[in-house]
Short mmCIF file of C-alpha atoms and ligand atoms in Angstrom, two decimals:
data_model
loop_
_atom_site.label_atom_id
_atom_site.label_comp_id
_atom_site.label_asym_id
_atom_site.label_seq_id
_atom_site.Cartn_x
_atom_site.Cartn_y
_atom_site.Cartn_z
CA UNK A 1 -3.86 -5.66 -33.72
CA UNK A 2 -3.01 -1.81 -33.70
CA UNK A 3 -5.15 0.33 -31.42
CA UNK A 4 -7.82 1.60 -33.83
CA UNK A 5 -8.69 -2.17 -35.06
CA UNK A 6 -8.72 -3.68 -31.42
CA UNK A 7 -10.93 0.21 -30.63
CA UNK A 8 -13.06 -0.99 -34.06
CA UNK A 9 -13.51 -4.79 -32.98
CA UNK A 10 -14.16 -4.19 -29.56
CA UNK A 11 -17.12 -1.47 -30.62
CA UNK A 12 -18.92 -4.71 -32.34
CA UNK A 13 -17.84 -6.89 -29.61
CA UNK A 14 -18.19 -5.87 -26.46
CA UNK A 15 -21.38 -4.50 -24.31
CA UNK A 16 -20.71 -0.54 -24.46
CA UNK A 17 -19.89 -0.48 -20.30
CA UNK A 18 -17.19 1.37 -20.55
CA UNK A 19 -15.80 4.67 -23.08
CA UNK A 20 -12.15 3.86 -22.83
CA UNK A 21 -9.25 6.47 -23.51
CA UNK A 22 -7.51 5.84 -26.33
CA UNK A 23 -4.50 4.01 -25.15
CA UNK A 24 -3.37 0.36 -25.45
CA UNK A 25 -0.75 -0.94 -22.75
CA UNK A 26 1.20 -4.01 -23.07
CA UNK A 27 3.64 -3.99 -20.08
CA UNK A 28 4.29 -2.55 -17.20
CA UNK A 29 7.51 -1.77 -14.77
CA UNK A 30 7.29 -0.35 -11.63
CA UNK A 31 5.34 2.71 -11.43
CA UNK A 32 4.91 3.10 -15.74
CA UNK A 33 3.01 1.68 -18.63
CA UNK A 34 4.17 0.79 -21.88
CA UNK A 35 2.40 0.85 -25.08
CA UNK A 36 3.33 -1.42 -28.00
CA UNK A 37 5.44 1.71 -29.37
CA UNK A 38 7.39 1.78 -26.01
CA UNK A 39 5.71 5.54 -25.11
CA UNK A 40 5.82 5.42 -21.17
CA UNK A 41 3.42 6.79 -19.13
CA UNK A 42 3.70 7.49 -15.46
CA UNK A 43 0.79 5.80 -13.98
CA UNK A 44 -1.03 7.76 -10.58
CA UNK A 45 -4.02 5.86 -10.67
CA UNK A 46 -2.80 2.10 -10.50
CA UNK A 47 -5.23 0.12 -12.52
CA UNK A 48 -7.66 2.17 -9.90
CA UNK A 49 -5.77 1.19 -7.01
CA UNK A 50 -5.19 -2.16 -7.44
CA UNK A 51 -1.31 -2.47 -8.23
CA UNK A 52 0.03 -1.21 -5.04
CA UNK A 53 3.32 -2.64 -5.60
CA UNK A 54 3.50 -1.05 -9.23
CA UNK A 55 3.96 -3.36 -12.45
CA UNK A 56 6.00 -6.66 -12.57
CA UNK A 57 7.08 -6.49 -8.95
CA UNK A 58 9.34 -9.76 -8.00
CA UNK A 59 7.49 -11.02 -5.24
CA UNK A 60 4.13 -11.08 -7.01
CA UNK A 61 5.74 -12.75 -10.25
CA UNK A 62 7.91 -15.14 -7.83
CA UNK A 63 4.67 -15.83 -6.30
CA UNK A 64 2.32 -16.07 -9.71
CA UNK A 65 5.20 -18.49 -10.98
CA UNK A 66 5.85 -20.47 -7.73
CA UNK A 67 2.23 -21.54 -7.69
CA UNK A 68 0.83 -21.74 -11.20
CA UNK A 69 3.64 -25.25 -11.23
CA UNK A 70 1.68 -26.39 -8.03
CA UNK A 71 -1.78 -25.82 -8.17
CA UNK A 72 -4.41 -22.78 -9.97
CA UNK A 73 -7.81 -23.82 -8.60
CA UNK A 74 -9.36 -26.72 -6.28
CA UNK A 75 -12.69 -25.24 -5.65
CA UNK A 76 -13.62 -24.38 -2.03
CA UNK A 77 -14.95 -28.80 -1.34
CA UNK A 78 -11.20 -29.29 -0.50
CA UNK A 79 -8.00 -27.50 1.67
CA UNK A 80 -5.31 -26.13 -0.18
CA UNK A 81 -2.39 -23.96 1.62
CA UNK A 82 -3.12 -20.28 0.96
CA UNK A 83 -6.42 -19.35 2.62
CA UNK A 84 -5.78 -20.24 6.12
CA UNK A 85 -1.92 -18.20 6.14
CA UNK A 86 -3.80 -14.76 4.22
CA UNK A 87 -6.60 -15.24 6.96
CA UNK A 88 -3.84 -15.33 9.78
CA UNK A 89 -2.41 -12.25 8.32
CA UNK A 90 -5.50 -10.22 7.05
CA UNK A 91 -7.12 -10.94 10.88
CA UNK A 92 -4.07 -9.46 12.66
CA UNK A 93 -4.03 -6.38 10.31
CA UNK A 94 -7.23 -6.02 10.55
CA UNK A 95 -8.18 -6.44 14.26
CA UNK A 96 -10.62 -9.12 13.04
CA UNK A 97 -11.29 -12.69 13.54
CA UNK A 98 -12.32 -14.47 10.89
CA UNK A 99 -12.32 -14.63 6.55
CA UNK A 100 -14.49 -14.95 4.03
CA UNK A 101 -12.98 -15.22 0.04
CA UNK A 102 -14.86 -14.01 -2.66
CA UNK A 103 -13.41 -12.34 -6.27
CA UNK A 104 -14.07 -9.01 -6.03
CA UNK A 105 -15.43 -5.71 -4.33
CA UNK A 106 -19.00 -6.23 -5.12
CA UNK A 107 -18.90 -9.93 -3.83
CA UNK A 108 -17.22 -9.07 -0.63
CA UNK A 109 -19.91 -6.50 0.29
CA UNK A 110 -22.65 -8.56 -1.10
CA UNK A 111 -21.47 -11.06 1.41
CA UNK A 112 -20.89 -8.56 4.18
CA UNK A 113 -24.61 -7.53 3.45
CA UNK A 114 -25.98 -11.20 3.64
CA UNK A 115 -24.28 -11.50 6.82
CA UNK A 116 -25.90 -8.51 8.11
CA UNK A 117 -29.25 -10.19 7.30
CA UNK A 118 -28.28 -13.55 8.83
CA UNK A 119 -26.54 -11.99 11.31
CA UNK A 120 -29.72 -10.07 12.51
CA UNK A 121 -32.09 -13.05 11.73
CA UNK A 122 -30.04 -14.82 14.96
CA UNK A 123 -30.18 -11.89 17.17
CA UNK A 124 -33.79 -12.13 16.22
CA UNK A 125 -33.90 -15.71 17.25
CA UNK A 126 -32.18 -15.02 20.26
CA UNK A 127 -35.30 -12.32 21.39
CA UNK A 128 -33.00 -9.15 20.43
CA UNK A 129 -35.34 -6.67 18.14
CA UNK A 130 -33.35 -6.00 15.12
CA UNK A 131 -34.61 -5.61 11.66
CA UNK A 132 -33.57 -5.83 7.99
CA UNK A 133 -32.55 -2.39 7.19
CA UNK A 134 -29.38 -1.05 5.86
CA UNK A 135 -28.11 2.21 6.06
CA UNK A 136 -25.46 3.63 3.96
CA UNK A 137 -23.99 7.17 3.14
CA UNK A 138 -24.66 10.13 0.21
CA UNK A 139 -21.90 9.85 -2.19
CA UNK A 140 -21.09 6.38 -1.34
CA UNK A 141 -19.57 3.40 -3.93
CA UNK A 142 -20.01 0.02 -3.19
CA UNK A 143 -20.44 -1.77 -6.22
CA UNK A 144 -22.60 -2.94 -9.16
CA UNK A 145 -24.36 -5.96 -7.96
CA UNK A 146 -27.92 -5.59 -7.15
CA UNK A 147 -26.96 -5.48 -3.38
CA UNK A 148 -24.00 -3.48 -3.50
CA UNK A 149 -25.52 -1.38 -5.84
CA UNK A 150 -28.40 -0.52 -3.94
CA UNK A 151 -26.44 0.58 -1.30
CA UNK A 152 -24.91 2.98 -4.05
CA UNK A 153 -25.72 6.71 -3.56
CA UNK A 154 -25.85 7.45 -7.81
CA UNK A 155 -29.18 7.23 -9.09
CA UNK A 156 -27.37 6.61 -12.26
CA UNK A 157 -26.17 3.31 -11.13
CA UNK A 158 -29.44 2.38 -9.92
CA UNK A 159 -32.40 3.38 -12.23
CA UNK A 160 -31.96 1.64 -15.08
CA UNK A 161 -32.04 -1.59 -13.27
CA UNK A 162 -34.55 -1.38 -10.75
CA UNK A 163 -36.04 -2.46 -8.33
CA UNK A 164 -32.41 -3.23 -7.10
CA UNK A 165 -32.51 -4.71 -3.52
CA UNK A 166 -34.96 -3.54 -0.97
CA UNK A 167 -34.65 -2.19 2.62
CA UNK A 168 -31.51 0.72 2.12
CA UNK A 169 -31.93 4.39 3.42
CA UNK A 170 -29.54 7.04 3.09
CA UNK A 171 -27.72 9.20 5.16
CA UNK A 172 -26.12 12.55 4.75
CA UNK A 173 -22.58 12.45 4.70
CA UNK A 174 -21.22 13.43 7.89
CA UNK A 175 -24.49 14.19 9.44
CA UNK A 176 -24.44 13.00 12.86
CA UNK A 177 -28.24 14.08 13.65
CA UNK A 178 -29.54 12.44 10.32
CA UNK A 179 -28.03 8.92 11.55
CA UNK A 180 -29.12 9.38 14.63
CA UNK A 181 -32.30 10.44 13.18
CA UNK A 182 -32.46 7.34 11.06
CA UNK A 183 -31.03 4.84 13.30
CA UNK A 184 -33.41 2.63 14.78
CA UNK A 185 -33.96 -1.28 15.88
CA UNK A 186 -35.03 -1.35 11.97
CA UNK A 187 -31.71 -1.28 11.33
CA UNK A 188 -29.09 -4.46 10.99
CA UNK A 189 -26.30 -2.42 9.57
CA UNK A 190 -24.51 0.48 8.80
CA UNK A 191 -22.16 0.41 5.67
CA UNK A 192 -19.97 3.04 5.31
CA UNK A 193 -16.60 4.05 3.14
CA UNK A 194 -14.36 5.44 6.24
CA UNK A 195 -12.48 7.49 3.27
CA UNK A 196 -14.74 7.70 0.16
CA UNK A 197 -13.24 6.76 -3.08
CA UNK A 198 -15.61 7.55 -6.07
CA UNK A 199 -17.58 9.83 -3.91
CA UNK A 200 -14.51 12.11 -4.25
CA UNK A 201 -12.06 11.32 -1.65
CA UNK A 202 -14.63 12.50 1.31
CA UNK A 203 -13.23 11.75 4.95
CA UNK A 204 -15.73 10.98 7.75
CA UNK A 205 -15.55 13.08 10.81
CA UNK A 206 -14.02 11.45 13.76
CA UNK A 207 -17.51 12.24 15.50
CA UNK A 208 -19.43 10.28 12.82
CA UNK A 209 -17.63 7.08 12.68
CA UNK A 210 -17.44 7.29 17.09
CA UNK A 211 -21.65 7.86 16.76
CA UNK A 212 -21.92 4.86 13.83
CA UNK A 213 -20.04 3.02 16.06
CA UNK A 214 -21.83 3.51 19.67
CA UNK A 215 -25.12 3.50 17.61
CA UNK A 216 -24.51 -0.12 15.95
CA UNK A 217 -23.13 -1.08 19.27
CA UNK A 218 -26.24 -0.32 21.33
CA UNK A 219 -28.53 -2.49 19.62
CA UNK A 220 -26.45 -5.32 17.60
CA UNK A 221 -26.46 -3.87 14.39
CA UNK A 222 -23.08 -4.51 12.47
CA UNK A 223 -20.81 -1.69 11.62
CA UNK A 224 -19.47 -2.77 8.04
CA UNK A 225 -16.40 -0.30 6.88
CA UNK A 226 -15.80 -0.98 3.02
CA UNK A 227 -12.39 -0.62 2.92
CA UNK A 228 -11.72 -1.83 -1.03
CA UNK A 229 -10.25 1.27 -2.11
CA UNK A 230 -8.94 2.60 1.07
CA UNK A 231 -7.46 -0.75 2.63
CA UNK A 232 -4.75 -3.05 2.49
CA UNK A 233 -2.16 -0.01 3.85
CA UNK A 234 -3.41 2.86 0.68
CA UNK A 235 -3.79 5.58 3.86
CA UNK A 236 -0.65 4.58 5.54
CA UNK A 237 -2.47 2.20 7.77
CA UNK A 238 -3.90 -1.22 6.87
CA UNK A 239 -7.42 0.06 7.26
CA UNK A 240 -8.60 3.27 7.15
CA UNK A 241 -10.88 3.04 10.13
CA UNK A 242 -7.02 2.30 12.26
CA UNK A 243 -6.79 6.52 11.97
CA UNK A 244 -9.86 6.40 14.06
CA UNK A 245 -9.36 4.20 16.66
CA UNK A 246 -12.45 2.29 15.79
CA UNK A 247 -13.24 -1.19 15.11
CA UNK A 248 -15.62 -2.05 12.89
CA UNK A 249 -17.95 -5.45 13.29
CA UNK A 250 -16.53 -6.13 9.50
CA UNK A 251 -14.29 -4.91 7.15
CA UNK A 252 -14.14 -6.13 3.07
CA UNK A 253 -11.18 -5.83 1.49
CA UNK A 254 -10.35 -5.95 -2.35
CA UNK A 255 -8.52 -3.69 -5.08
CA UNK A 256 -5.22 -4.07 -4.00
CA UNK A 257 -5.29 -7.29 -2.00
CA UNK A 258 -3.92 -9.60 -4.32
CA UNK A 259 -1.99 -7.23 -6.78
CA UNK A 260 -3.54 -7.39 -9.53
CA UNK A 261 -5.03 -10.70 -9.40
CA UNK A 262 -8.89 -10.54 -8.66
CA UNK A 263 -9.41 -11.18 -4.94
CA UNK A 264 -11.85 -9.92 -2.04
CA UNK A 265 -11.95 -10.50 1.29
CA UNK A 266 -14.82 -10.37 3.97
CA UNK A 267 -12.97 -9.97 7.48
CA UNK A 268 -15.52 -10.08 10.49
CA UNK A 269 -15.42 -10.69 13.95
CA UNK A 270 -15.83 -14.32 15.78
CA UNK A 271 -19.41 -12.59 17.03
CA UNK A 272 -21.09 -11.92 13.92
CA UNK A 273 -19.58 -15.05 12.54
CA UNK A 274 -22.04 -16.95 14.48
CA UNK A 275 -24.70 -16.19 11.85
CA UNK A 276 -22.69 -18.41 9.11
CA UNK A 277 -22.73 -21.84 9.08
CA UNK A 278 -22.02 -24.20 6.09
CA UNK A 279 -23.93 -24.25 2.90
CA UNK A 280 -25.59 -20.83 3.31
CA UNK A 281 -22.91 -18.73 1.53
CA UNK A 282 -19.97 -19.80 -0.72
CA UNK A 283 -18.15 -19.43 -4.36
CA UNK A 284 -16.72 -20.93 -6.92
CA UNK A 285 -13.50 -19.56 -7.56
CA UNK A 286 -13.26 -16.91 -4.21
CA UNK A 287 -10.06 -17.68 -1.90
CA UNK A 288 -8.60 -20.18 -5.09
CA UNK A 289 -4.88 -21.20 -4.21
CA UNK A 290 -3.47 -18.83 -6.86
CA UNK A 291 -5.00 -15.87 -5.88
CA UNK A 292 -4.45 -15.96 -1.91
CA UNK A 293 -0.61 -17.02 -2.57
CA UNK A 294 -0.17 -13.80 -4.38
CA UNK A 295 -2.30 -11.85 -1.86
CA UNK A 296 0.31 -13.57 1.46
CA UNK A 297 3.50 -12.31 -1.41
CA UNK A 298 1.82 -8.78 -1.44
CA UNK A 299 1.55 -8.33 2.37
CA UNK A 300 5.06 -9.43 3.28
CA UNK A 301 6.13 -7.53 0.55
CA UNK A 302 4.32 -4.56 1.89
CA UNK A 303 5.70 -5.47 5.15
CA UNK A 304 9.34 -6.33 4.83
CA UNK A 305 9.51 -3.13 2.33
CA UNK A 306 8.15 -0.77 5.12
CA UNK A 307 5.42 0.44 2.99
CA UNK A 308 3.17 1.56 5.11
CA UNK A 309 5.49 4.10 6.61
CA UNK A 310 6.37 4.95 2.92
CA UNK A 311 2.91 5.34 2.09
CA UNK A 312 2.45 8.11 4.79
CA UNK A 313 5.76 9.74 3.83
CA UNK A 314 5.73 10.06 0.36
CA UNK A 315 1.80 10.92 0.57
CA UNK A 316 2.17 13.79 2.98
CA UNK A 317 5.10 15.25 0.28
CA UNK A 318 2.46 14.83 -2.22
CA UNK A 319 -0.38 16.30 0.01
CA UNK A 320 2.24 18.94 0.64
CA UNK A 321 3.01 19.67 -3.16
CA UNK A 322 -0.51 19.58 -3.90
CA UNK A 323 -1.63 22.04 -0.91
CA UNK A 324 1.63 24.69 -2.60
CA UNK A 325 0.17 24.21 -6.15
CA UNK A 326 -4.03 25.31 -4.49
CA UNK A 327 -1.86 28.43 -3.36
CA UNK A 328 -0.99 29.36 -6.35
CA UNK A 329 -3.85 28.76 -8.68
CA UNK A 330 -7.26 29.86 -7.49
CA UNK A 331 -9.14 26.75 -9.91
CA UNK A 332 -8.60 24.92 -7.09
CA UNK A 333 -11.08 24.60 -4.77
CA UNK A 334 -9.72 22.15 -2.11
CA UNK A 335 -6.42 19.30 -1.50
CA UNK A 336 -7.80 16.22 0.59
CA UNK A 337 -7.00 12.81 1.58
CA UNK A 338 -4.82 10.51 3.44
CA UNK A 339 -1.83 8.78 2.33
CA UNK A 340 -1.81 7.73 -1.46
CA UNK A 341 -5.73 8.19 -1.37
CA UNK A 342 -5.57 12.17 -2.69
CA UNK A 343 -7.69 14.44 -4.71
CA UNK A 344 -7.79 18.25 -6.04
CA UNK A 345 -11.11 19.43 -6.39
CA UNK A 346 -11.07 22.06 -9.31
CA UNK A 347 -13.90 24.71 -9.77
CA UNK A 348 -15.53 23.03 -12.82
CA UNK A 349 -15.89 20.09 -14.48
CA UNK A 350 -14.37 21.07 -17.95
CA UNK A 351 -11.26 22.38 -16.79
CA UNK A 352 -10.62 18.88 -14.47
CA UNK A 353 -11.55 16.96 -18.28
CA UNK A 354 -9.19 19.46 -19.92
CA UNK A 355 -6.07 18.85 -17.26
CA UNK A 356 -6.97 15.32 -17.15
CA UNK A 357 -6.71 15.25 -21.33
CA UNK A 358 -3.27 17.67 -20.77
CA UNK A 359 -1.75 14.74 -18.23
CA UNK A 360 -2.23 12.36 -20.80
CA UNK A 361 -0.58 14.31 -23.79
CA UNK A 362 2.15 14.41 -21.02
CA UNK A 363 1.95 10.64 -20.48
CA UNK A 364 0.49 10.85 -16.76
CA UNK A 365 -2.30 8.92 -16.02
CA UNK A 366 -4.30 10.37 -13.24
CA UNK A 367 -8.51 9.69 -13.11
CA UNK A 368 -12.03 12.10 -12.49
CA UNK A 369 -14.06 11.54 -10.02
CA UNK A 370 -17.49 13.19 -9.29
CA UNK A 371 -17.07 15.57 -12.33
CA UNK A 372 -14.83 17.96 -10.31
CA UNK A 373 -12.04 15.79 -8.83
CA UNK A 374 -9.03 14.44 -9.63
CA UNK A 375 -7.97 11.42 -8.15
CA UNK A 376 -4.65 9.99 -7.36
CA UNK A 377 -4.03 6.45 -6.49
CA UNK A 378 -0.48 5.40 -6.94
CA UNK A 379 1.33 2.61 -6.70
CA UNK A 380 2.80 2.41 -2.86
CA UNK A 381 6.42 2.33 -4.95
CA UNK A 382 5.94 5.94 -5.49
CA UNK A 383 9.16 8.19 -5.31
CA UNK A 384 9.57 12.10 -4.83
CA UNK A 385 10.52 12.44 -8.36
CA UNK A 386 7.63 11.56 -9.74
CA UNK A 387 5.69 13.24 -7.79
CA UNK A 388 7.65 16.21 -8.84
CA UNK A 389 6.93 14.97 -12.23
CA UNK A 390 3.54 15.49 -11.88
CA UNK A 391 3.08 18.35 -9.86
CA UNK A 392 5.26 20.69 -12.26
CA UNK A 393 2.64 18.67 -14.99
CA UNK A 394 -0.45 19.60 -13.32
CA UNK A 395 0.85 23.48 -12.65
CA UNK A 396 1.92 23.81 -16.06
CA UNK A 397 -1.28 22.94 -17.59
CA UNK A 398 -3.22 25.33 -15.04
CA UNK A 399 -1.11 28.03 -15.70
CA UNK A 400 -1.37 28.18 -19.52
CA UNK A 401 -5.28 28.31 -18.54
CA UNK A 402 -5.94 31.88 -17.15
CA UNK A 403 -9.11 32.24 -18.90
CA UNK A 404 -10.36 29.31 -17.16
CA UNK A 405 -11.36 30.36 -13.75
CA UNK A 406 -13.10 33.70 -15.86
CA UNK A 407 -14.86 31.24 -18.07
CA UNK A 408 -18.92 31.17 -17.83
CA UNK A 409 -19.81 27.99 -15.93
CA UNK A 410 -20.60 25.13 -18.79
CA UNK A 411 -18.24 26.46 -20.88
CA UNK A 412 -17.25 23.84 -23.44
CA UNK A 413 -14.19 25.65 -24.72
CA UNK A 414 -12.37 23.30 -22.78
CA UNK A 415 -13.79 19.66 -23.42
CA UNK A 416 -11.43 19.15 -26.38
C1 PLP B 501 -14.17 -0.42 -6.41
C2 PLP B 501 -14.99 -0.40 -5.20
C3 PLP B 501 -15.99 -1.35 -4.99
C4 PLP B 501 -16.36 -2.40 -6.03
O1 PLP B 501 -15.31 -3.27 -6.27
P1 PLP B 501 -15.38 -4.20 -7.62
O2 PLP B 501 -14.17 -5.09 -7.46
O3 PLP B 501 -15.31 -3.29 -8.78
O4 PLP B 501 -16.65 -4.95 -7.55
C5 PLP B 501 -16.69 -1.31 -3.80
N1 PLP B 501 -16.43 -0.38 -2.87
C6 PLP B 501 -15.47 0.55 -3.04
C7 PLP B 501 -15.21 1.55 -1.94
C8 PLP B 501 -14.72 0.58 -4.20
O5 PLP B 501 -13.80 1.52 -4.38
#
């Protein structure tokens, strides 16, 4: 099928979730796409951050190949090989002590929010006060489950399906006297992006993760860092929260874990794992054979390849780029982020839909986030050239835009 009949079929087809850009993909190498027609396209957003090691990467097809002969799916009533060696590496990379395997982001923090309840429900048992409460940040992304979602700053994302889950209070981003403020016994958890993905690539202060942390700490409550979009080595470290010198009580782990294969991860420690015991949580097809053998290929390949330091080098020459490009064109407002986790925020909303439409005619593929920002997740394979490529891209398309920054705010002229 070309493009317009799959775009045609799919409009009769599918639930309308998602207004897709016009382009159809049928391969991938490294860090670019292919359509049918063989156009390339440079890809800076990674499937949103989940192919860290780029397109058709050896180790993940060795692995995909290696153990669709042996074995795809057992269900979790019987052992196979892969979850116990991923759960010896994700625990030492993660300061943790113990795994949980779901499919995705949602179901990792829907679990990590389940054991906050059960987790609290012993400490109550035990004669510590704690309650049910959650508290989570403005701005925050955490998923589309009624859980996750509810602990999902958008209203948007919210509304039209409430009442989502009780019992979650939010608190300004950053705002060390409004946690402390709302911090209380009442409270079994805080849940928290360390580096905020959707929320537009918003870092917490080294003051508010320290307070989260000696808060939770003071009464039992769990510190839960969601680390899908930031984890598995996207900041130059495993985990985010490593920048900080903070350990969280759990981490969950997703996007990029297995490389493209769906695959989450709930990593806690050996306290809060108490609260679990068997039969009160569990999946169907979480922590399956194929999935955690690609996810053990992805870390040793992240690991023999020296990624992580890669990650922090080629990211900083991005930041760097990026920070030389703000100087020279006022629509920029602000460069942020850490490692391959970076975003320009521009000074309205139609010019970041117009350069994101301008990347594309260019065959980049970059994403918007909170109307203003544009995101950059790239593949960890990510060379100087290409970011090159798409810095000379990006101040190209604001130069030939002077009238932009002059333009009345909701201007349209731009939304082509
Ligand atoms: C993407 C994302 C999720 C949700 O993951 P899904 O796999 O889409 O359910 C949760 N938290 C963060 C920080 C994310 O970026």
């Amino acid at each position: 099928m070309t493009l317009d009949e799959i775009k045609s079929a799919e409009s009769k087809l599918l639930l309308g979730t998602y207004d897709r850009n016009p382009l159809l993909f049928e391969r991938g190498e490294g860090v670019y796409l292919e359509t049918p027609d063989g156009a390339r396209y440079l890809d800076l957003l990674s499937g949103i951050g989940v192919n860290a090691l780029g397109y058709a990467h050896p180790a993940i097809e060795h692995a995909i190949a290696e153990q669709s002969r042996k074995l795809l799916h057992t269900s979790n009533l019987y052992y196979h090989q892969g979850q116990a060696s991923l759960a010896a590496r994700l625990t030492r990379i993660t300061g943790l002590d113990r795994v949980f395997f779901a499919n995705s982001g949602a179901e990792v923090n829907e679990a990590a929010l389940k054991l906050a309840r059960a987790y609290a429900g012993l400490r109550r048992s035990e004669g510590a006060p704690l309650g049910t409460k959650i508290l989570a940040l403005e701005n925050s992304f955490h998923g589309r489950t009624m859980g996750a979602v509810a602990a999902t700053w958008k209203d948007k994302y919210r509304e039209p399906f409430a009442p989502v889950m009780p019992g979650v209070e939010f608190v300004r981003f950053n705002d060390v006297a409004d946690l402390k403020a709302k911090f209380s016994t009442d409270v079994c958890a805080i849940l928290l992006e360390v580096l905020q993905g959707e929320g537009g690539i918003q870092q917490l202060s080294q003051e508010f993760l320290t307070a989260a942390r000696d808060l939770t700490r003071s009464t039992g409550a769990l510190l839960i860092a969601d680390e899908i979009q930031s984890g598995m080595g996207r900041t130059g470290r495993w985990c985010a929260y490593q920048h900080y010198g903070i350990l969280p009580d759990a981490v969950t782990l997703a996007k990029p874990l297995a490389g493209g294969i769906p695959l989450g991860a709930l990593v806690c420690s050996e306290e809060a794992a108490r609260a679990i015991h068997a039969g009160m949580h569990g999946t169907t097809f979480g922590g399956g054979p194929l999935a955690c053998a690609v996810a053990v290929a992805v870390i040793d390949a992240i690991e023999s390849g020296h990624l992580l330091d890669h990650v922090t080098d080629i990211g900083t020459y991005f930041r760097n780029r990026l920070q030389q490009l703000a100087r020279n064109h006022s629509a920029i407002v602000e460069v942020r982020g850490l490692g391959l986790m970076l975003a320009v925020e521009l000074d309205s909303a139609d010019l970041a839909k117009h350069v994101l439409a301008e990347m594309m005619k260019r065959r980049i593929l970059i994403n918007r986030t909170s109307e203003t920002v544009l995101r950059f997740l790239p593949p960890f394979i990510l060379e100087r050239e290409h970011v090159d490529t798409a810095v000379s891209a990006l101040s190209e398309i604001l130069s030939e835009q002077p009238a932009v920054a002059a333009a009345p705010a909701g201007g349209t002229h731009h939304a082509r």
